[in-house]
Short mmCIF file of C-alpha atoms in Angstrom, two decimals:
data_model
loop_
_atom_site.label_atom_id
_atom_site.label_comp_id
_atom_site.label_asym_id
_atom_site.label_seq_id
_atom_site.Cartn_x
_atom_site.Cartn_y
_atom_site.Cartn_z
CA UNK N 1 0.00 0.00 0.00
CA UNK N 2 2.79 2.40 0.90
CA UNK N 3 4.65 1.43 -2.27
CA UNK N 4 1.55 2.11 -4.36
CA UNK N 5 1.07 5.49 -2.69
CA UNK N 6 4.71 6.37 -3.33
CA UNK N 7 4.42 5.31 -6.97
CA UNK N 8 1.23 7.34 -7.40
CA UNK N 9 2.84 10.39 -5.82
CA UNK N 10 5.86 10.06 -8.09
CA UNK N 11 3.63 9.78 -11.16
CA UNK N 12 1.63 12.81 -10.05
CA UNK N 13 4.78 14.86 -9.55
CA UNK N 14 6.06 13.82 -12.97
CA UNK N 15 2.80 14.88 -14.58
CA UNK N 16 2.94 18.21 -12.78
CA UNK N 17 6.48 18.74 -14.04
CA UNK N 18 5.33 18.05 -17.60
CA UNK N 19 2.42 20.46 -17.18
CA UNK N 20 4.88 23.06 -15.91
CA UNK N 21 7.02 22.64 -19.04
CA UNK N 22 3.93 22.96 -21.23
CA UNK N 23 2.92 26.17 -19.48
CA UNK N 24 6.41 27.66 -19.84
CA UNK N 25 6.49 26.89 -23.56
CA UNK N 26 2.96 28.27 -23.94
CA UNK N 27 4.03 31.50 -22.24
CA UNK N 28 6.94 31.77 -24.67
CA UNK N 29 4.50 31.51 -27.59
CA UNK N 30 2.31 34.26 -26.16
CA UNK N 31 5.34 36.44 -25.33
CA UNK N 32 6.31 36.09 -29.01
CA UNK N 33 2.90 37.40 -30.05
CA UNK N 34 3.32 40.26 -27.56
CA UNK N 35 6.71 41.02 -29.12
CA UNK N 36 5.18 41.37 -32.57
CA UNK N 37 2.35 43.50 -31.16
CA UNK N 38 4.89 45.84 -29.55
CA UNK N 39 6.77 46.01 -32.85
CA UNK N 40 3.51 46.92 -34.60
CA UNK N 41 2.94 49.65 -32.00
CA UNK N 42 6.32 51.18 -32.75
CA UNK N 43 5.82 50.74 -36.50
CA UNK N 44 2.47 52.50 -36.65
CA UNK N 45 3.71 55.11 -34.17
CA UNK N 46 6.54 56.00 -36.55
CA UNK N 47 3.97 57.10 -39.12
CA UNK N 48 2.51 59.69 -36.78
CA UNK N 49 3.10 63.43 -37.02
CA UNK N 50 3.10 63.65 -33.24
CA UNK N 51 6.85 63.21 -33.15
CA UNK N 52 7.33 66.28 -35.29
CA UNK N 53 4.87 68.14 -33.09
CA UNK N 54 6.89 67.13 -30.03
CA UNK N 55 10.01 68.51 -31.70
CA UNK N 56 8.22 71.79 -32.34
CA UNK N 57 7.24 71.98 -28.70
CA UNK N 58 10.86 71.97 -27.61
CA UNK N 59 11.91 74.69 -30.05
CA UNK N 60 12.61 78.11 -28.63
CA UNK N 61 10.01 80.76 -29.52
CA UNK N 62 11.12 83.54 -31.79
CA UNK N 63 12.48 86.62 -30.06
CA UNK N 64 9.67 88.86 -28.90
CA UNK N 65 6.95 86.22 -29.31
CA UNK N 66 7.13 84.84 -25.78
CA UNK N 67 8.35 85.92 -22.41
CA UNK N 68 11.62 84.55 -21.14
CA UNK N 69 11.07 81.25 -19.41
CA UNK N 70 7.56 80.82 -20.83
CA UNK N 71 6.61 77.40 -22.10
CA UNK N 72 6.78 77.26 -25.91
CA UNK N 73 3.71 76.22 -27.84
CA UNK N 74 2.94 74.99 -31.34
CA UNK N 75 0.01 76.16 -33.45
CA UNK N 76 -1.83 73.50 -35.43
CA UNK N 77 -4.27 74.51 -38.19
CA UNK N 78 -7.08 72.10 -38.99
CA UNK N 79 -10.31 72.55 -40.96
CA UNK N 80 -9.85 76.32 -41.01
CA UNK N 81 -9.64 76.53 -37.22
CA UNK N 82 -6.64 77.15 -35.02
CA UNK N 83 -5.74 75.16 -31.89
CA UNK N 84 -2.81 75.83 -29.59
CA UNK N 85 -1.10 72.81 -28.05
CA UNK N 86 0.75 73.89 -24.91
CA UNK N 87 3.94 72.17 -23.96
CA UNK N 88 3.32 69.76 -21.07
CA UNK N 89 4.99 70.68 -17.83
CA UNK N 90 7.86 68.42 -16.85
CA UNK N 91 9.49 68.64 -13.43
CA UNK N 92 12.87 66.94 -13.20
CA UNK N 93 16.01 66.80 -11.15
CA UNK N 94 18.27 65.24 -13.76
CA UNK N 95 21.79 66.29 -14.51
CA UNK N 96 20.67 67.82 -17.77
CA UNK N 97 18.58 70.30 -15.85
CA UNK N 98 19.38 73.05 -18.33
CA UNK N 99 16.98 71.37 -20.74
CA UNK N 100 13.24 71.59 -20.30
CA UNK N 101 12.04 68.87 -22.66
CA UNK N 102 8.59 67.28 -22.64
CA UNK N 103 8.06 63.54 -22.54
CA UNK N 104 7.32 61.89 -25.87
CA UNK N 105 3.84 60.57 -26.62
CA UNK N 106 4.89 56.92 -26.34
CA UNK N 107 5.64 54.13 -28.78
CA UNK N 108 2.21 54.53 -30.38
CA UNK N 109 3.13 58.08 -31.46
CA UNK N 110 -0.34 59.34 -30.64
CA UNK N 111 -2.02 57.23 -33.35
CA UNK N 112 -5.13 55.22 -32.56
CA UNK N 113 -3.87 52.18 -34.45
CA UNK N 114 -0.51 52.29 -32.72
CA UNK N 115 -2.19 52.61 -29.34
CA UNK N 116 -4.48 49.68 -30.18
CA UNK N 117 -1.50 47.44 -30.90
CA UNK N 118 0.16 48.66 -27.72
CA UNK N 119 -2.87 47.70 -25.65
CA UNK N 120 -3.00 44.33 -27.42
CA UNK N 121 0.68 43.84 -26.55
CA UNK N 122 0.03 44.59 -22.88
CA UNK N 123 -2.95 42.20 -22.85
CA UNK N 124 -0.83 39.43 -24.40
CA UNK N 125 1.91 40.16 -21.87
CA UNK N 126 -0.61 39.72 -19.05
CA UNK N 127 -1.73 36.38 -20.50
CA UNK N 128 1.86 35.22 -20.94
CA UNK N 129 2.66 36.30 -17.39
CA UNK N 130 -0.24 34.24 -16.03
CA UNK N 131 0.88 31.19 -18.02
CA UNK N 132 4.49 31.54 -16.90
CA UNK N 133 3.52 32.13 -13.26
CA UNK N 134 1.31 29.02 -13.43
CA UNK N 135 4.27 27.09 -14.82
CA UNK N 136 6.49 28.23 -11.95
CA UNK N 137 3.79 27.34 -9.41
CA UNK N 138 3.22 23.92 -10.99
CA UNK N 139 6.95 23.28 -10.90
CA UNK N 140 6.89 24.05 -7.18
CA UNK N 141 3.98 21.66 -6.65
CA UNK N 142 5.79 18.90 -8.53
CA UNK N 143 8.61 18.91 -5.96
CA UNK N 144 6.67 20.40 -3.02
CA UNK N 145 9.21 23.13 -2.36
CA UNK N 146 10.17 26.61 -3.48
CA UNK N 147 10.94 26.54 -7.24
CA UNK N 148 14.42 27.98 -6.85
CA UNK N 149 16.64 24.93 -6.48
CA UNK N 150 18.57 25.32 -9.74
CA UNK N 151 19.33 27.85 -12.46
CA UNK N 152 16.41 26.79 -14.66
CA UNK N 153 13.93 27.41 -11.88
CA UNK N 154 15.63 30.65 -10.89
CA UNK N 155 15.55 31.93 -14.49
CA UNK N 156 11.87 31.20 -15.06
CA UNK N 157 10.96 32.78 -11.74
CA UNK N 158 13.17 35.80 -12.42
CA UNK N 159 11.51 36.59 -15.76
CA UNK N 160 8.07 36.05 -14.20
CA UNK N 161 8.81 38.55 -11.44
CA UNK N 162 10.30 41.07 -13.89
CA UNK N 163 7.12 41.02 -15.97
CA UNK N 164 5.03 41.16 -12.78
CA UNK N 165 6.83 44.31 -11.60
CA UNK N 166 6.34 45.92 -15.02
CA UNK N 167 2.62 45.11 -15.03
CA UNK N 168 2.27 46.36 -11.45
CA UNK N 169 3.79 49.70 -12.48
CA UNK N 170 1.36 49.91 -15.38
CA UNK N 171 -1.53 49.09 -13.04
CA UNK N 172 -0.34 51.87 -10.73
CA UNK N 173 -0.65 54.30 -13.62
CA UNK N 174 3.08 54.79 -14.23
CA UNK N 175 4.29 55.72 -17.70
CA UNK N 176 6.41 52.63 -18.36
CA UNK N 177 4.86 51.13 -21.49
CA UNK N 178 8.01 52.18 -23.32
CA UNK N 179 9.75 49.33 -21.47
CA UNK N 180 7.40 46.72 -22.95
CA UNK N 181 9.41 45.88 -26.07
CA UNK N 182 12.84 45.52 -24.39
CA UNK N 183 11.24 43.60 -21.51
CA UNK N 184 9.43 41.06 -23.69
CA UNK N 185 12.56 40.64 -25.84
CA UNK N 186 14.70 39.97 -22.78
CA UNK N 187 12.17 37.57 -21.29
CA UNK N 188 12.10 35.55 -24.52
CA UNK N 189 15.90 35.35 -24.53
CA UNK N 190 15.93 34.38 -20.86
CA UNK N 191 13.32 31.65 -21.28
CA UNK N 192 14.94 30.38 -24.47
CA UNK N 193 18.27 30.04 -22.66
CA UNK N 194 16.54 28.42 -19.68
CA UNK N 195 14.73 25.70 -21.63
CA UNK N 196 17.66 24.89 -23.94
CA UNK N 197 20.77 25.25 -21.76
CA UNK N 198 19.72 25.47 -18.13
CA UNK N 199 16.88 22.95 -18.03
CA UNK N 200 17.12 20.53 -15.10
CA UNK N 201 14.66 17.81 -14.16
CA UNK N 202 12.68 18.61 -11.03
CA UNK N 203 14.27 17.09 -7.97
CA UNK N 204 14.59 17.59 -4.24
CA UNK N 205 16.93 20.15 -2.75
CA UNK N 206 20.46 19.46 -1.63
CA UNK N 207 20.76 19.64 2.18
CA UNK N 208 22.36 23.11 2.16
CA UNK N 209 19.31 24.55 0.41
CA UNK N 210 16.70 22.72 2.46
CA UNK N 211 15.89 25.63 4.76
CA UNK N 212 13.17 28.22 5.28
CA UNK N 213 15.85 30.78 4.47
CA UNK N 214 15.46 29.70 0.84
CA UNK N 215 12.06 31.40 0.79
CA UNK N 216 13.45 34.56 2.37
CA UNK N 217 16.87 35.00 0.79
CA UNK N 218 16.25 33.78 -2.77
CA UNK N 219 12.83 35.41 -3.15
CA UNK N 220 14.23 38.83 -2.23
CA UNK N 221 17.23 38.30 -4.54
CA UNK N 222 14.90 37.52 -7.44
CA UNK N 223 12.72 40.54 -6.76
CA UNK N 224 15.73 42.85 -6.46
CA UNK N 225 17.14 41.54 -9.74
CA UNK N 226 13.84 42.16 -11.52
CA UNK N 227 13.71 45.77 -10.32
CA UNK N 228 17.41 46.32 -11.06
CA UNK N 229 16.69 45.08 -14.59
CA UNK N 230 14.01 47.73 -15.15
CA UNK N 231 16.39 50.35 -13.76
CA UNK N 232 19.07 49.19 -16.22
CA UNK N 233 16.63 49.47 -19.16
CA UNK N 234 15.83 53.00 -18.04
CA UNK N 235 19.53 53.87 -17.80
CA UNK N 236 20.30 52.54 -21.29
CA UNK N 237 17.43 54.45 -22.86
CA UNK N 238 18.42 57.53 -20.86
CA UNK N 239 21.89 57.48 -22.41
CA UNK N 240 20.45 57.30 -25.93
CA UNK N 241 17.82 59.96 -25.29
CA UNK N 242 20.33 62.25 -23.55
CA UNK N 243 22.67 62.03 -26.55
CA UNK N 244 19.75 62.80 -28.85
CA UNK N 245 18.70 65.86 -26.84
CA UNK N 246 22.28 67.08 -26.60
CA UNK N 247 22.66 66.83 -30.37
CA UNK N 248 19.50 68.87 -30.87
CA UNK N 249 20.72 71.45 -28.36
CA UNK N 250 23.93 71.82 -30.37
CA UNK N 251 21.92 72.44 -33.52
CA UNK N 252 22.55 68.99 -34.94
CA UNK N 253 20.08 67.00 -37.03
CA UNK N 254 19.68 63.34 -36.00
CA UNK N 255 18.66 60.75 -38.59
CA UNK N 256 15.05 59.90 -39.31
CA UNK N 257 15.17 56.58 -37.45
CA UNK N 258 16.72 58.11 -34.32
CA UNK N 259 14.24 60.97 -34.46
CA UNK N 260 11.26 58.64 -34.83
CA UNK N 261 12.31 56.46 -31.90
CA UNK N 262 13.78 59.00 -29.50
CA UNK N 263 11.00 61.58 -29.74
CA UNK N 264 8.43 59.02 -28.63
CA UNK N 265 10.34 58.11 -25.47
CA UNK N 266 10.12 60.01 -22.18
CA UNK N 267 12.61 62.84 -21.85
CA UNK N 268 16.14 62.07 -20.68
CA UNK N 269 15.32 63.73 -17.37
CA UNK N 270 12.29 61.48 -16.85
CA UNK N 271 14.21 58.31 -17.73
CA UNK N 272 17.03 59.33 -15.41
CA UNK N 273 14.56 59.97 -12.60
CA UNK N 274 12.81 56.63 -13.20
CA UNK N 275 16.08 54.67 -13.02
CA UNK N 276 17.16 56.46 -9.88
CA UNK N 277 13.85 55.91 -8.13
CA UNK N 278 13.60 52.18 -8.82
CA UNK N 279 17.25 51.51 -7.94
CA UNK N 280 17.03 53.58 -4.77
CA UNK N 281 13.77 51.93 -3.75
CA UNK N 282 15.08 48.37 -4.02
CA UNK N 283 18.62 48.98 -2.69
CA UNK N 284 17.62 48.52 1.00
CA UNK N 285 16.02 45.18 0.07
CA UNK N 286 19.25 44.11 -1.65
CA UNK N 287 21.08 44.98 1.56
CA UNK N 288 18.65 42.75 3.45
CA UNK N 289 19.21 39.99 0.86
CA UNK N 290 22.94 39.92 1.61
CA UNK N 291 22.31 39.94 5.37
CA UNK N 292 19.79 37.11 5.03
CA UNK N 293 22.28 35.14 2.96
CA UNK N 294 24.92 35.58 5.64
CA UNK N 295 22.53 34.32 8.33
CA UNK N 296 21.62 31.34 6.14
CA UNK N 297 25.32 30.61 5.60
CA UNK N 298 25.77 30.61 9.36
CA UNK N 299 23.04 27.99 9.73
CA UNK N 300 24.19 25.86 6.78
CA UNK N 301 27.98 26.05 6.98
CA UNK N 302 28.71 27.36 10.46
CA UNK N 303 30.09 30.73 9.33
CA UNK N 304 28.41 33.96 8.25
CA UNK N 305 30.99 35.04 5.69
CA UNK N 306 33.60 32.96 3.94
CA UNK N 307 34.56 35.01 0.86
CA UNK N 308 32.90 32.50 -1.42
CA UNK N 309 32.55 33.73 -5.02
CA UNK N 310 28.79 34.26 -4.73
CA UNK N 311 29.21 36.17 -1.48
CA UNK N 312 31.98 38.33 -2.92
CA UNK N 313 30.07 39.25 -6.06
CA UNK N 314 26.90 39.96 -4.09
CA UNK N 315 28.93 42.42 -2.02
CA UNK N 316 30.56 43.92 -5.14
CA UNK N 317 27.09 44.45 -6.58
CA UNK N 318 26.03 46.15 -3.35
CA UNK N 319 29.08 48.44 -3.46
CA UNK N 320 28.43 49.31 -7.12
CA UNK N 321 24.81 50.31 -6.47
CA UNK N 322 25.87 52.22 -3.35
CA UNK N 323 28.37 54.09 -5.54
CA UNK N 324 25.57 54.85 -8.02
CA UNK N 325 23.31 56.28 -5.33
CA UNK N 326 26.20 58.34 -3.99
CA UNK N 327 26.98 59.57 -7.50
CA UNK N 328 23.39 60.70 -7.96
CA UNK N 329 23.76 62.79 -4.80
CA UNK N 330 26.99 64.36 -6.06
CA UNK N 331 26.60 67.26 -8.50
CA UNK N 332 29.55 66.37 -10.71
CA UNK N 333 28.53 62.74 -11.10
CA UNK N 334 24.85 63.00 -11.94
CA UNK N 335 23.45 62.11 -15.32
CA UNK N 336 25.58 60.07 -17.72
CA UNK N 337 28.36 59.24 -15.27
CA UNK N 338 25.88 57.92 -12.74
CA UNK N 339 24.08 55.96 -15.47
CA UNK N 340 27.33 54.25 -16.43
CA UNK N 341 27.85 53.22 -12.80
CA UNK N 342 24.29 51.87 -12.66
CA UNK N 343 24.93 49.73 -15.75
CA UNK N 344 28.21 48.45 -14.32
CA UNK N 345 26.34 47.54 -11.13
CA UNK N 346 23.74 45.60 -13.11
CA UNK N 347 26.48 43.80 -15.04
CA UNK N 348 27.90 42.77 -11.66
CA UNK N 349 24.48 41.39 -10.76
CA UNK N 350 24.29 39.47 -14.04
CA UNK N 351 27.73 37.97 -13.50
CA UNK N 352 26.71 36.96 -10.00
CA UNK N 353 23.51 35.49 -11.46
CA UNK N 354 24.97 33.56 -14.43
CA UNK N 355 28.75 33.64 -14.32
CA UNK N 356 29.40 32.53 -10.76
CA UNK N 357 26.94 29.63 -10.99
CA UNK N 358 28.16 28.43 -14.38
CA UNK N 359 31.89 29.17 -14.51
CA UNK N 360 33.20 29.48 -10.95
CA UNK N 361 33.73 26.68 -8.46
CA UNK N 362 32.14 27.70 -5.19
CA UNK N 363 29.82 26.52 -2.46
CA UNK N 364 26.99 27.90 -4.60
CA UNK N 365 27.80 25.64 -7.58
CA UNK N 366 25.06 23.17 -6.68
CA UNK N 367 22.58 24.96 -8.93
CA UNK N 368 22.12 22.03 -11.32
CA UNK N 369 23.72 23.60 -14.41
#
């Protein structure tokens, strides 16, 4: 009877693992559709005249036509009537504070068709997120533990949380739909790498991982990584947008492609502020993650800190983000310099995430790669 129960349980767990794989692959298919929908949003947005209108908004008014410091406006004639579109007010604290540039209209470029595809993309992303989250949950049920025992499980959970954070920001009314295309692209790459290179059959944890600290330490590390990722996307786009705005300020004329893309993004100041806010918000949690890991190490190995590769790179990542936050508080290091530090910090996180587990011999090399 006990043998039959054990056999039945094993068969059930195997079926759950197969269902989990099916759900992960299904989410990849839906993410692919979301990717094409986001591409359509950008494509139809590029045909809009809103980008040119946004450029006109940033132009200085002719001498004598506006008071110094007044917000410029553009006049649009339609059907014999005249309408004045005032420049939206933007309050920033970015390094490029000398510029007062409005946010772009978004990837849809102000077109109804572009916006429709954007909303379809978000809806598909929600569906894919639910499928992927169900796959992660089913994987956990198949082994009756937290689904973070190896790199495959960590990767699928990481991309799920990253999408979840993005959707939560959208639900909160934040202007982050511009991150949809890079996010979905990255998630597809992450899941593709997970199912082809990192895949590991579901199994029980090694003794060192069999602790309630797994739920605390690893869950916070995954969440921090997801938020750091969004901050890195913001920093990369900030660097491009800042270069674009600087070229315009010098009287330069960017190419049509750069103009079409850059003028639909938020201003450099807004992107810089977004990156700073998300990185600053999650930094205390990353500090807690390292402390929790040290406590777990004390329980598992009898010492809180042993200069293991994973411990060292976690600390290096902490130092890099601390340097970024300090740079943002220092006048001479705001803006581009701080953004470079933020990207270096995220690269440290990625190396700690992939490199240490895959290429370095350490106490944390039990990840099933």
